[in-house]
Tab-separated table of C-alpha atoms and ligand atoms in Angstrom:
chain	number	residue	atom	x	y	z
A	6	UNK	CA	133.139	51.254	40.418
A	7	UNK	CA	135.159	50.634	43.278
A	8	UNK	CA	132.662	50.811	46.321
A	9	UNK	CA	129.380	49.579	46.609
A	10	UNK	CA	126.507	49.652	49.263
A	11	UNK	CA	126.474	46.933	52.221
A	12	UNK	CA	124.458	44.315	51.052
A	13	UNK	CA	120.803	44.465	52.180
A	14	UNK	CA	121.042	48.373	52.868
A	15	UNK	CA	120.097	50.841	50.336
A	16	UNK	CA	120.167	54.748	49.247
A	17	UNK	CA	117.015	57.344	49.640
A	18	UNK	CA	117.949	58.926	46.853
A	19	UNK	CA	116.681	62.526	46.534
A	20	UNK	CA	113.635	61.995	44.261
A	21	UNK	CA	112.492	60.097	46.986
A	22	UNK	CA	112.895	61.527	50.192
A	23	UNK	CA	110.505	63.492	50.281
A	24	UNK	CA	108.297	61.043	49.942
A	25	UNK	CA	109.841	59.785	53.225
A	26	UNK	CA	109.726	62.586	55.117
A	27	UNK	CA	106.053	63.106	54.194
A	28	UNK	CA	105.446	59.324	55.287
A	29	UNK	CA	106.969	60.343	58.880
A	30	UNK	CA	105.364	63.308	58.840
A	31	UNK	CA	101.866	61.469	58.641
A	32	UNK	CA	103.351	59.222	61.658
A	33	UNK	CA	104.526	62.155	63.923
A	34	UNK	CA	100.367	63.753	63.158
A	35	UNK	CA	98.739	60.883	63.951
A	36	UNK	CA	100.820	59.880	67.092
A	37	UNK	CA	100.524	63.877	68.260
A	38	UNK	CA	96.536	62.913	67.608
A	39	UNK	CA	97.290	60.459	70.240
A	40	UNK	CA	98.743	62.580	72.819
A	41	UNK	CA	102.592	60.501	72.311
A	42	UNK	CA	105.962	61.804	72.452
A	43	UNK	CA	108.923	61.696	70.483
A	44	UNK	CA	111.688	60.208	72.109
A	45	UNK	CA	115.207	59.517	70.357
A	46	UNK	CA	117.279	56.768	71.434
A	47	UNK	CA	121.228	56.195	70.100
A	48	UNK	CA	121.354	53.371	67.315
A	49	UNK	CA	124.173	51.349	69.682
A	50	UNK	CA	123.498	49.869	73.103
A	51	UNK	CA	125.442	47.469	75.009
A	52	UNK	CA	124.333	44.495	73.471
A	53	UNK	CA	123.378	42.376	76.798
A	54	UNK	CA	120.387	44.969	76.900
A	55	UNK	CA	119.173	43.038	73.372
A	56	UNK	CA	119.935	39.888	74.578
A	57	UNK	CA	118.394	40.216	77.828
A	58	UNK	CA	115.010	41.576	76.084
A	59	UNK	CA	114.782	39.830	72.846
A	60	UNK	CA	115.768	37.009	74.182
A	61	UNK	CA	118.870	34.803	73.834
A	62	UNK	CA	116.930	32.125	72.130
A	63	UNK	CA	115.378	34.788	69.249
A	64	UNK	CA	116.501	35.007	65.877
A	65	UNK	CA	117.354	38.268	66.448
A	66	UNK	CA	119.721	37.598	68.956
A	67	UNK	CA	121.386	34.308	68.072
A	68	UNK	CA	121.792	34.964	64.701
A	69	UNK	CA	121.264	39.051	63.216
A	70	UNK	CA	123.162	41.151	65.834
A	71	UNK	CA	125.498	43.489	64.275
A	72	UNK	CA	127.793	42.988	67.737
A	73	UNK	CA	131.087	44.866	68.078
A	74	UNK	CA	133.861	45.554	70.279
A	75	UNK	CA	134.782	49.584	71.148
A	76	UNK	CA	138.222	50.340	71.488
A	77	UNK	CA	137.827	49.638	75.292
A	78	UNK	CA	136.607	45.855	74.784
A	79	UNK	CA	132.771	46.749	75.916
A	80	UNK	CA	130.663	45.014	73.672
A	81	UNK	CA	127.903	46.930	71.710
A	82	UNK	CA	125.178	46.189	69.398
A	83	UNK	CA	123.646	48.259	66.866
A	84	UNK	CA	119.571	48.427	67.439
A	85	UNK	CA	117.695	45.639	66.262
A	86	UNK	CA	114.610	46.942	67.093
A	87	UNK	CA	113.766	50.129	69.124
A	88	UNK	CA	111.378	48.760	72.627
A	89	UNK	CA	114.874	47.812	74.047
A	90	UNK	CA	116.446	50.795	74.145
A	91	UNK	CA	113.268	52.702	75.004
A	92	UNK	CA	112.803	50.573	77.843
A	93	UNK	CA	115.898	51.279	79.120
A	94	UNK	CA	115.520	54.707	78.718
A	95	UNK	CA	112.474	54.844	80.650
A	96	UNK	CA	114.588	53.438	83.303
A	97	UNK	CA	117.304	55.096	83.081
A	98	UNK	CA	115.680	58.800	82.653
A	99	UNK	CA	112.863	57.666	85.225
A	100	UNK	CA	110.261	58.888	82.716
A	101	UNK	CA	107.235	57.287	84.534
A	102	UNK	CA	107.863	59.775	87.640
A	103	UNK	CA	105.590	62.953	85.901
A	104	UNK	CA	102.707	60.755	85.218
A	105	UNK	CA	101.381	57.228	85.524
A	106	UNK	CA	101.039	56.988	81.962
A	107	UNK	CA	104.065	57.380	79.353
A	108	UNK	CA	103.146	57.477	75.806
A	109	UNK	CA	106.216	57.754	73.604
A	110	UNK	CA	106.784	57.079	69.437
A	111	UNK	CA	110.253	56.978	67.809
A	112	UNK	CA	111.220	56.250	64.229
A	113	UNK	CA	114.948	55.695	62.892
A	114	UNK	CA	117.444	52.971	61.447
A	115	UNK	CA	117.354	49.356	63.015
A	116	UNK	CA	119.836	46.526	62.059
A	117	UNK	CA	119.780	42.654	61.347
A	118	UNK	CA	122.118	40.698	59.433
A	119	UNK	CA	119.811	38.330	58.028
A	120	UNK	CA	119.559	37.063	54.532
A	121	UNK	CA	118.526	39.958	52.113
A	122	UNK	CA	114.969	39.970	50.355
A	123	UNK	CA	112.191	41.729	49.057
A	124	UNK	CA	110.729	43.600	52.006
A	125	UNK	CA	114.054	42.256	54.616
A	126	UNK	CA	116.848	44.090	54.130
A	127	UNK	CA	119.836	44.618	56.573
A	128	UNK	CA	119.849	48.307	57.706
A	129	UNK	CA	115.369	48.914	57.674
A	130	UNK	CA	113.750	52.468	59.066
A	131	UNK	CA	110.851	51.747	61.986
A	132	UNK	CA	108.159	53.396	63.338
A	133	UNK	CA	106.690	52.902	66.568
A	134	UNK	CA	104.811	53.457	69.401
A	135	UNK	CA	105.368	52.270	73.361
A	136	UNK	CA	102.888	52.611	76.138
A	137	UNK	CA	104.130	52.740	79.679
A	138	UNK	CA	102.081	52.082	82.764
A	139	UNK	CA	98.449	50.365	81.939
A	140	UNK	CA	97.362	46.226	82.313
A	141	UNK	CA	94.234	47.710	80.873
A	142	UNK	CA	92.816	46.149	78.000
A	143	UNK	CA	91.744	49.170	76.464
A	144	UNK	CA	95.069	50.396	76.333
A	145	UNK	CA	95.366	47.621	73.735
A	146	UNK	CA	92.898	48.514	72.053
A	147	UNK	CA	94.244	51.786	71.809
A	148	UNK	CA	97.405	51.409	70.606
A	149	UNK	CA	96.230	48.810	67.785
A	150	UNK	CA	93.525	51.487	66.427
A	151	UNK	CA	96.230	53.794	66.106
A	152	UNK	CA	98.201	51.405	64.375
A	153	UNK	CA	95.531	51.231	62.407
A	154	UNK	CA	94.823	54.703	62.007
A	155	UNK	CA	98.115	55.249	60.502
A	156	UNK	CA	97.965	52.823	57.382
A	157	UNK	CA	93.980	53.319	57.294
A	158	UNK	CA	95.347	57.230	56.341
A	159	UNK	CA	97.599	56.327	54.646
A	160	UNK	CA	95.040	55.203	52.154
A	161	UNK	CA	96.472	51.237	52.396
A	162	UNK	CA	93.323	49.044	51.838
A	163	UNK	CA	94.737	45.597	51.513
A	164	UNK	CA	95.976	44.635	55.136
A	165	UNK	CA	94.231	42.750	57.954
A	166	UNK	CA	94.238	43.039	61.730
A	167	UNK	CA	95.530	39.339	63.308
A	168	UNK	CA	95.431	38.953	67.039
A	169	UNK	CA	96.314	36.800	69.340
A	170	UNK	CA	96.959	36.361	72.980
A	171	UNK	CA	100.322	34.623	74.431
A	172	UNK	CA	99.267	34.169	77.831
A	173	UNK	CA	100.785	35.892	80.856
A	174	UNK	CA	104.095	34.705	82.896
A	175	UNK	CA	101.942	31.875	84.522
A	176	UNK	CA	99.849	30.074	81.723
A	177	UNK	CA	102.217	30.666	78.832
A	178	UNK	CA	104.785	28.048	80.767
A	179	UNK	CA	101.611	25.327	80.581
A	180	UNK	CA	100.994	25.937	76.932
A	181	UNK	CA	104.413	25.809	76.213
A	182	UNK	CA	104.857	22.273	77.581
A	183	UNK	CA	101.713	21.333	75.596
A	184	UNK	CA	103.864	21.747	72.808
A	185	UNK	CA	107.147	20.232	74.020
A	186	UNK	CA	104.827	17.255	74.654
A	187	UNK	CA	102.999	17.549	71.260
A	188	UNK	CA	106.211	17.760	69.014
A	189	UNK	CA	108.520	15.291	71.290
A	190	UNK	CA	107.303	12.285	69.314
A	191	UNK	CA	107.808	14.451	65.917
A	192	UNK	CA	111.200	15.473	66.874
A	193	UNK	CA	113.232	13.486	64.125
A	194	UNK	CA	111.036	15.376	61.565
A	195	UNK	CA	111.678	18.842	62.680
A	196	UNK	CA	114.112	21.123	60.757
A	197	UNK	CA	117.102	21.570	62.667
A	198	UNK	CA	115.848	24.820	63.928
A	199	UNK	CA	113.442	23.780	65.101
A	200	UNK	CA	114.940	20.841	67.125
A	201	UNK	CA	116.523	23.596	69.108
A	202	UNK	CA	113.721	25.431	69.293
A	203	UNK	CA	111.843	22.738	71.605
A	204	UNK	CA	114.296	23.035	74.166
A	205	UNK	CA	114.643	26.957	73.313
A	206	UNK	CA	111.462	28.463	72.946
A	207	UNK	CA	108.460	25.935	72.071
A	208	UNK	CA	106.341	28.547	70.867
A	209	UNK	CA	108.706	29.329	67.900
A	210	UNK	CA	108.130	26.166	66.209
A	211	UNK	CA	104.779	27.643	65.221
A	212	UNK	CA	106.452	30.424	63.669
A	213	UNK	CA	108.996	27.775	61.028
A	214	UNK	CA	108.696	28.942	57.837
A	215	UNK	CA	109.907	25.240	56.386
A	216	UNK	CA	107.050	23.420	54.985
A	217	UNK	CA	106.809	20.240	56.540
A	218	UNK	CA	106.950	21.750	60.066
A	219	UNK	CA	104.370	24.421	59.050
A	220	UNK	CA	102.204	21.141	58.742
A	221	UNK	CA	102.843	20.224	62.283
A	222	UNK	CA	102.421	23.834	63.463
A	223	UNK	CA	98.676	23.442	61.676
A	224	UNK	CA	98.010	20.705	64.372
A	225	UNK	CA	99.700	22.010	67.112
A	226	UNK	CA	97.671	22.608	70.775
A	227	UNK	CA	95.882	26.490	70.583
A	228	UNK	CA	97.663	28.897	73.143
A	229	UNK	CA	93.628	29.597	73.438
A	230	UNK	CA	93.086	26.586	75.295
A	231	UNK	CA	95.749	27.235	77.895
A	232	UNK	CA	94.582	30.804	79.141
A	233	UNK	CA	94.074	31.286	82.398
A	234	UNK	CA	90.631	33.282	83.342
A	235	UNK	CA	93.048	36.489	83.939
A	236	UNK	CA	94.527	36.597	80.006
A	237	UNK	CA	90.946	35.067	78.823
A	238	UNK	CA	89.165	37.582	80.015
A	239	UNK	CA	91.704	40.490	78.836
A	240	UNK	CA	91.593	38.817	75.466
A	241	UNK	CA	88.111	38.978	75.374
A	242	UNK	CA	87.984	43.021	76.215
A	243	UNK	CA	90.330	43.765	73.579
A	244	UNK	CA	88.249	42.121	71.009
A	245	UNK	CA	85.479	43.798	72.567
A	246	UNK	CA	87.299	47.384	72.346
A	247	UNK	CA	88.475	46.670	69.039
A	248	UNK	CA	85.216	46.595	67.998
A	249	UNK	CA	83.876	48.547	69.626
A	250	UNK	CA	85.857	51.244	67.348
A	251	UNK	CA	84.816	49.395	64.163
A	252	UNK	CA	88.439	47.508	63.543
A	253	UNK	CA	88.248	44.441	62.459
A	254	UNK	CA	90.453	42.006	63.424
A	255	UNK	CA	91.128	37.902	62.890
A	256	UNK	CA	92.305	35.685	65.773
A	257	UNK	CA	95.393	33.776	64.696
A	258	UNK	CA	96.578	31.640	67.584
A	259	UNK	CA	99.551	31.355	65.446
A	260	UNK	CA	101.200	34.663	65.770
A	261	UNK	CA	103.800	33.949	68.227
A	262	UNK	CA	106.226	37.088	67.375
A	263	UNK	CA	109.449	36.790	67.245
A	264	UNK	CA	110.590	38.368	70.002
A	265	UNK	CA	111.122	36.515	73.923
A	266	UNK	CA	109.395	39.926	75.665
A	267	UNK	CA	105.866	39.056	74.771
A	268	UNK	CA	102.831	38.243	77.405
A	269	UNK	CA	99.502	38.802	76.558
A	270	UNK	CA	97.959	40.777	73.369
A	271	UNK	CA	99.795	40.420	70.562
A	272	UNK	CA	99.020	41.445	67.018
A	273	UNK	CA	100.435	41.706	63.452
A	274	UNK	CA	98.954	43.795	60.619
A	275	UNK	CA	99.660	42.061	57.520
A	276	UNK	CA	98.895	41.942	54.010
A	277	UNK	CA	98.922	39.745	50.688
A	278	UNK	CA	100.411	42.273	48.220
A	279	UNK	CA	104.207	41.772	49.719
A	280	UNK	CA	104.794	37.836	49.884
A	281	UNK	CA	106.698	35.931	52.293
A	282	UNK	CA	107.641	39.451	53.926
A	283	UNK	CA	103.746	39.981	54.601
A	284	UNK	CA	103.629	41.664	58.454
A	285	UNK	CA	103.638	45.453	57.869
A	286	UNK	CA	103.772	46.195	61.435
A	287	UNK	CA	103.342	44.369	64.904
A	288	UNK	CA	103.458	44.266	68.488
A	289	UNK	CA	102.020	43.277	71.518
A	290	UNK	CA	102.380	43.492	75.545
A	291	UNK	CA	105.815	43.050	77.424
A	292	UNK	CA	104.221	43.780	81.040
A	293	UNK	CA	107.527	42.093	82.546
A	294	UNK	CA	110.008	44.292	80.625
A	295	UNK	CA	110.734	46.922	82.310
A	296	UNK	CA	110.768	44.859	85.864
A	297	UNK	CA	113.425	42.626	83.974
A	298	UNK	CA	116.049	45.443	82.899
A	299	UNK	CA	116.092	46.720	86.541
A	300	UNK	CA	112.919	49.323	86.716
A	301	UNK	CA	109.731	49.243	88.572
A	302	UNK	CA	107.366	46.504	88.200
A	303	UNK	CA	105.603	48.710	84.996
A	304	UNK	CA	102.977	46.997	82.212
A	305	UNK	CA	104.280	48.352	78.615
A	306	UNK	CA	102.726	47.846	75.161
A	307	UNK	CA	103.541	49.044	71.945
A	308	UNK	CA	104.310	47.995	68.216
A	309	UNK	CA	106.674	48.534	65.056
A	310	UNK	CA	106.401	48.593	61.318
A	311	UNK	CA	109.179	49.076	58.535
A	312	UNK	CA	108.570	52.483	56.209
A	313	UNK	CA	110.230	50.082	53.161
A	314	UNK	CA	107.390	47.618	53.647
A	315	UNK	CA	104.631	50.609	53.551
A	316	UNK	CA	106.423	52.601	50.643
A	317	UNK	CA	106.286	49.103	48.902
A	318	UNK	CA	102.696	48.332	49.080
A	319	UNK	CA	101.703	51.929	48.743
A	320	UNK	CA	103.657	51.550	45.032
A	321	UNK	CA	101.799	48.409	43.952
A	322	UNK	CA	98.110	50.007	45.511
A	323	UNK	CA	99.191	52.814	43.485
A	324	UNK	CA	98.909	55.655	46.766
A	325	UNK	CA	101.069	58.752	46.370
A	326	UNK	CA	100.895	61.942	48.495
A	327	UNK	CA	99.194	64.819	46.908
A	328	UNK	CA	102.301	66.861	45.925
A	329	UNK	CA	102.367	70.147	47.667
A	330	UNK	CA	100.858	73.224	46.064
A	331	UNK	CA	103.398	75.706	47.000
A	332	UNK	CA	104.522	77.791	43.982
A	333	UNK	CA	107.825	77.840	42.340
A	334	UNK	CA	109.891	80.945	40.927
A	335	UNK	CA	113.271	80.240	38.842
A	336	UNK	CA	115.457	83.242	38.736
A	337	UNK	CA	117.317	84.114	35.297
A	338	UNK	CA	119.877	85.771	35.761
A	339	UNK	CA	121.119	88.406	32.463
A	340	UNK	CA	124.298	90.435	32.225
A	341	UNK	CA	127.134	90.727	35.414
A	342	UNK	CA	124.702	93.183	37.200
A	343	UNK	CA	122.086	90.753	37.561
A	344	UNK	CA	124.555	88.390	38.542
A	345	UNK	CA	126.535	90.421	41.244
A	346	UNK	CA	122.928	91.481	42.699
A	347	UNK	CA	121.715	88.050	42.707
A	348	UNK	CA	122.727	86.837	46.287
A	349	UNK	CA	120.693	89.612	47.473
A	350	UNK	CA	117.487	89.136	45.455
A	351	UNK	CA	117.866	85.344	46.899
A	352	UNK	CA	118.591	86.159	50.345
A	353	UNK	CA	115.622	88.394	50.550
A	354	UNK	CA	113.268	86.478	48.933
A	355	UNK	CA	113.885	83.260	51.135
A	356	UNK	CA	114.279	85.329	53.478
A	357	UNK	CA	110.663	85.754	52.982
A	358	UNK	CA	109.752	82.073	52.662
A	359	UNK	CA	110.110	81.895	49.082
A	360	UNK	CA	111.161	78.864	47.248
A	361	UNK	CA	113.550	80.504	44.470
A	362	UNK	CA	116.004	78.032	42.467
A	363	UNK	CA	118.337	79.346	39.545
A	364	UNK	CA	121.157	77.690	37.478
A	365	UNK	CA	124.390	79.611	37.612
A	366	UNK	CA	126.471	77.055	35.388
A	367	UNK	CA	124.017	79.197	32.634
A	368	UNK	CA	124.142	82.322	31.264
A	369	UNK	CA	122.416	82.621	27.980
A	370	UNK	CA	118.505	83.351	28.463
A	371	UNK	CA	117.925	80.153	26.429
A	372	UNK	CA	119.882	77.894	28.337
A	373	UNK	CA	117.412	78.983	31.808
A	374	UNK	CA	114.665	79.395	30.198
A	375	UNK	CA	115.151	75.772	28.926
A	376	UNK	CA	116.045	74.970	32.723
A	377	UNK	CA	113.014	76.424	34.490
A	378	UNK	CA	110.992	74.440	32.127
A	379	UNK	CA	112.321	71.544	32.860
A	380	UNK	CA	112.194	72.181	36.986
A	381	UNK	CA	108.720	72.153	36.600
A	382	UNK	CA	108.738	76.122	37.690
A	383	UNK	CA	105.275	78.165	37.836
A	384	UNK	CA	106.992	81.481	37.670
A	385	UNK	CA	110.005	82.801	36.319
A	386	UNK	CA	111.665	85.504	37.461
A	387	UNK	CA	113.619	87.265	34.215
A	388	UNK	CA	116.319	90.165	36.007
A	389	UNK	CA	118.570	91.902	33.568
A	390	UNK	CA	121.281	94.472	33.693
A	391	UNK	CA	118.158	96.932	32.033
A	392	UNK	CA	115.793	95.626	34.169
A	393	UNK	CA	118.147	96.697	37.016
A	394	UNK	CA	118.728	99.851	35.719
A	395	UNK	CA	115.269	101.012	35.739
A	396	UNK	CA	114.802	99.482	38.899
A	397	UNK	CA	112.058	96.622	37.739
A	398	UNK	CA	112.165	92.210	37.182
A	399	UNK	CA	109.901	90.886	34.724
A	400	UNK	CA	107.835	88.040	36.195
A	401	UNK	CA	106.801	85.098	33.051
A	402	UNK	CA	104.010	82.929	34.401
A	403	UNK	CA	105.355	79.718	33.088
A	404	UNK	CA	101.957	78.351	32.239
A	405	UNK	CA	100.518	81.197	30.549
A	406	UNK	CA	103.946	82.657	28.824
A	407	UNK	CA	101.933	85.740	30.114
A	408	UNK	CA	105.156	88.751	31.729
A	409	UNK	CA	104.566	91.550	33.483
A	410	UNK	CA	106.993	93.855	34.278
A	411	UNK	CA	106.951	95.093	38.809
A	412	UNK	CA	109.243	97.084	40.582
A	413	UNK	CA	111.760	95.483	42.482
A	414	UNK	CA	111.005	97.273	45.695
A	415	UNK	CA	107.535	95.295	45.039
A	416	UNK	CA	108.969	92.127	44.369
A	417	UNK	CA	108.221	90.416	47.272
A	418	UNK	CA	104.422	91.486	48.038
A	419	UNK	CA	103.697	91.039	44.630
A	420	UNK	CA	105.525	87.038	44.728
A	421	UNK	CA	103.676	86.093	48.422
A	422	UNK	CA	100.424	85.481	47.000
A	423	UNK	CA	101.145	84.237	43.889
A	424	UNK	CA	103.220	81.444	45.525
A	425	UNK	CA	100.679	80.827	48.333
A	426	UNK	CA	97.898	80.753	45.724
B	503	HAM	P1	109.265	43.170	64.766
B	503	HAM	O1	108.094	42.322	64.401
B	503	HAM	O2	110.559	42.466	64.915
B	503	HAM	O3	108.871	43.902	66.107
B	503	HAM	O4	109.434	44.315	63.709
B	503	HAM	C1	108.390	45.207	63.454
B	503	HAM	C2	108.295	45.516	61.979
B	503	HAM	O5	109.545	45.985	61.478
B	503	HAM	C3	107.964	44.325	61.075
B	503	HAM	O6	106.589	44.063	61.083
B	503	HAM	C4	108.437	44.842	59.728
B	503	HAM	O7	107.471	45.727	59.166
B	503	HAM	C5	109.663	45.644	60.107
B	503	HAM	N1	110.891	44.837	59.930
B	503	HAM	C6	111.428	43.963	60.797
B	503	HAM	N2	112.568	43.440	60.298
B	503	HAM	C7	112.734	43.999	59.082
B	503	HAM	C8	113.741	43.879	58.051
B	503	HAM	N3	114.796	43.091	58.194
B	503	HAM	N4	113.592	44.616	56.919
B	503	HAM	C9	112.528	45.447	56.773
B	503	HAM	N5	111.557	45.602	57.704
B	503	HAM	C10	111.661	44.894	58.836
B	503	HAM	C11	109.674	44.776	66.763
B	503	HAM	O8	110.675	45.260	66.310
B	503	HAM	C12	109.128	45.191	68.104
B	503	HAM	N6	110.103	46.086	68.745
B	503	HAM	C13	107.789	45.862	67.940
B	503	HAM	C14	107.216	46.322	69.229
B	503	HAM	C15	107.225	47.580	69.716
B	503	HAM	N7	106.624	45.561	70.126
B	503	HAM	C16	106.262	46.297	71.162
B	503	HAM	N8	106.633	47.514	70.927
């Protein structure tokens, strides 16, 4: 074959998508549940808006940024993650002036070129949720239960709750040079990465995936130790709130994220079934975000999970959705009559919110028959050029082989509650 799919992208082929759309579905409920919004954001922004909020020295930025020149020379990035460009339309569209609170949720296509895996793939759908104008710690608390809420109903059992706290704008810079002063004498070891990543961004050496810096991360200073009262206290509440609700939770002072925007809370729910791609979703605070991009000082949390991670572990915890119960009719079509009349007997039963489907490659009765078996039909609609005559369809209840012959004019009041049975 002569074309092929980008590497690390893939197809949602139609025998799946609905299993998609139900998935978002659940998503937009849940986040109506919480009083959010939808909010839709183009999949290109000028790229200094990523580098400015991820950070220069993220992964993200230094390395999987699908950059590219327009025909103009401005230089654009497609999305790497969606807080960016909701930030910035918060900005841009003033959306705190209605209401000191802004809750919005967004899902859609992000992009990083990094190496392809199981569970990391190039072009990756997100959900999420941001929350505009609270410091308060139950705001937290209330974004991570719904978080939780979501892949709690989505039936997901194996995941845990890991939370941490970063530290705000003025104790995070002490913890960091804990660590600058803790690796310094270990700096010959380090993996190049993480060489730069002392001068960079110290608290990303806790996040190294190489082994023998993983060892030295296991040793490394606790961002706990460096909190001032402020952040400790916070900390504290969201625990507090968290149970409060029930949710159970781990501290990990080792979550760093991976993103530069993060003070305060920040969380990852992740799981065992999915290996080295284990976080399912995550987030945390960015109370300086929105100051940073050129808005009003305004506090902001929020988080993000991948659908491909979710559908994943719901197919190895064996979770589907319960297939709808809406009825099916297949319409066989017999003689030219039948044929010539069909558009009509389609239009008006759809018109009437009922799912028909009919083959029109076939004309023997065998041949649809065969084909409304194999759809998986309840009912089967049988019209011939006799049928038509007399003015009557016979209806076959595919289960039953049971037919009953009803006038056309009744077709439709006699289909209705059969197919909303
Ligand atoms: P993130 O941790 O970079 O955070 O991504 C959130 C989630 O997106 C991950 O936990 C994972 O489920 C999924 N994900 C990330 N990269 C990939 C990939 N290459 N392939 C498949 N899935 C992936 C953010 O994006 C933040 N914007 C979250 C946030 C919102 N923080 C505050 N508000």
């Amino acid at each position: 074959m002569k074309y092929k799919i980008p590497r690390g992208t893939y197809d949602i082929l139609p025998e799946d998508s609905q299993f998609w759309y139900k998935l978002m579905n659940k998503f937009r409920e849940l986040c109506r549940l919480y009083n959010y919004h939808e909010i839709v954001t183009p999949i290109f922004e000028q790229a200094d808006l990523f580098e400015r909020s991820v950070g220069d020295s993220s992964d993200i930025v230094e390395k999987e940024m699908y950059k590219f020149q327009d025909k103009k020379g401005r230089v654009f990035a497609l999305r790497p993650e969606g807080t960016a460009s909701v930030v910035r339309s918060f900005i841009e569209n003033n959306l705190g002036r209605q209401s000191s609170i802004t809750r919005v949720y967004y899902s859609g296509p992000m992009f990083r070129y990094d190496r392809p895996q199981k569970g990391r793939f190039r072009q990756f759908y997100q959900y999420g949720v941001e929350h505009f104008g609270s410091e308060d710690p139950f705001v937290d608390a209330e974004v991570i239960s719904l978080a939780n809420m979501f892949l709690t109903k989505l039936g997901l059992k194996n995941f845990r709750l890991e939370l941490n706290s970063l530290g705000c704008r003025d104790c995070s810079p002490l913890y960091d040079q804990a660590l600058v002063n803790y690796y310094s004498s270990l700096k010959t070891d380090l993996c190049p990465d993480c060489q730069q990543r002392l001068t960079k961004n110290p608290k990303r050496l806790l996040d190294c995936k190489v082994d023998s810096c993983r060892n030295y991360a296991r040793e490394a200073p606790s961002i706990l130790d460096y909190l001032d009262e402020n952040c400790r206290r916070d900390f504290e509440l969201v625990q507090k709130y968290l149970t409060d609700q029930g949710i159970e939770f781990i501290v990990n002072p080792r979550i760093v994220r991976g993103l530069d925007y993060y003070v305060k809370t920040a969380f990852e729910f992740t799981t065992d079934a999915l290996g080295s791609q284990n976080t399912l979703c995550g987030g945390g605070r960015y109370d300086g975000l929105v100051e940073d991009l050129g808005g009003d000082k305004t506090p902001g949390i929020g988080f993000a999970g991948g659908f491909e991670r979710l559908i994943e572990i719901m197919k190895i915890e064996n979770i589907g959705f319960n297939e709808s119960s809406e009825k099916s009719i297949y319409l066989v079509l017999l003689g030219d009559q039948a044929r010539a009349q069909a558009a009509g007997i389609l239009h008006e039963l759809r018109t009437n919110g009922i799912k028909v489907d009919f083959d029109i490659t076939k004309t023997s009765i065998k041949a649809q028959m065969k084909s409304a078996d194999k759809a998986m039909t309840n009912y089967s609609l049988i019209i011939g050029d006799e049928e038509l005559a007399r003015k009557t369809v016979i209806l076959k209840d595919m289960s039953t082989g049971e037919q009953q012959i009803i006038q056309k004019k009744e077709l439709v009041s006699t289909l209705i509650p059969l197919v909303q049975q």
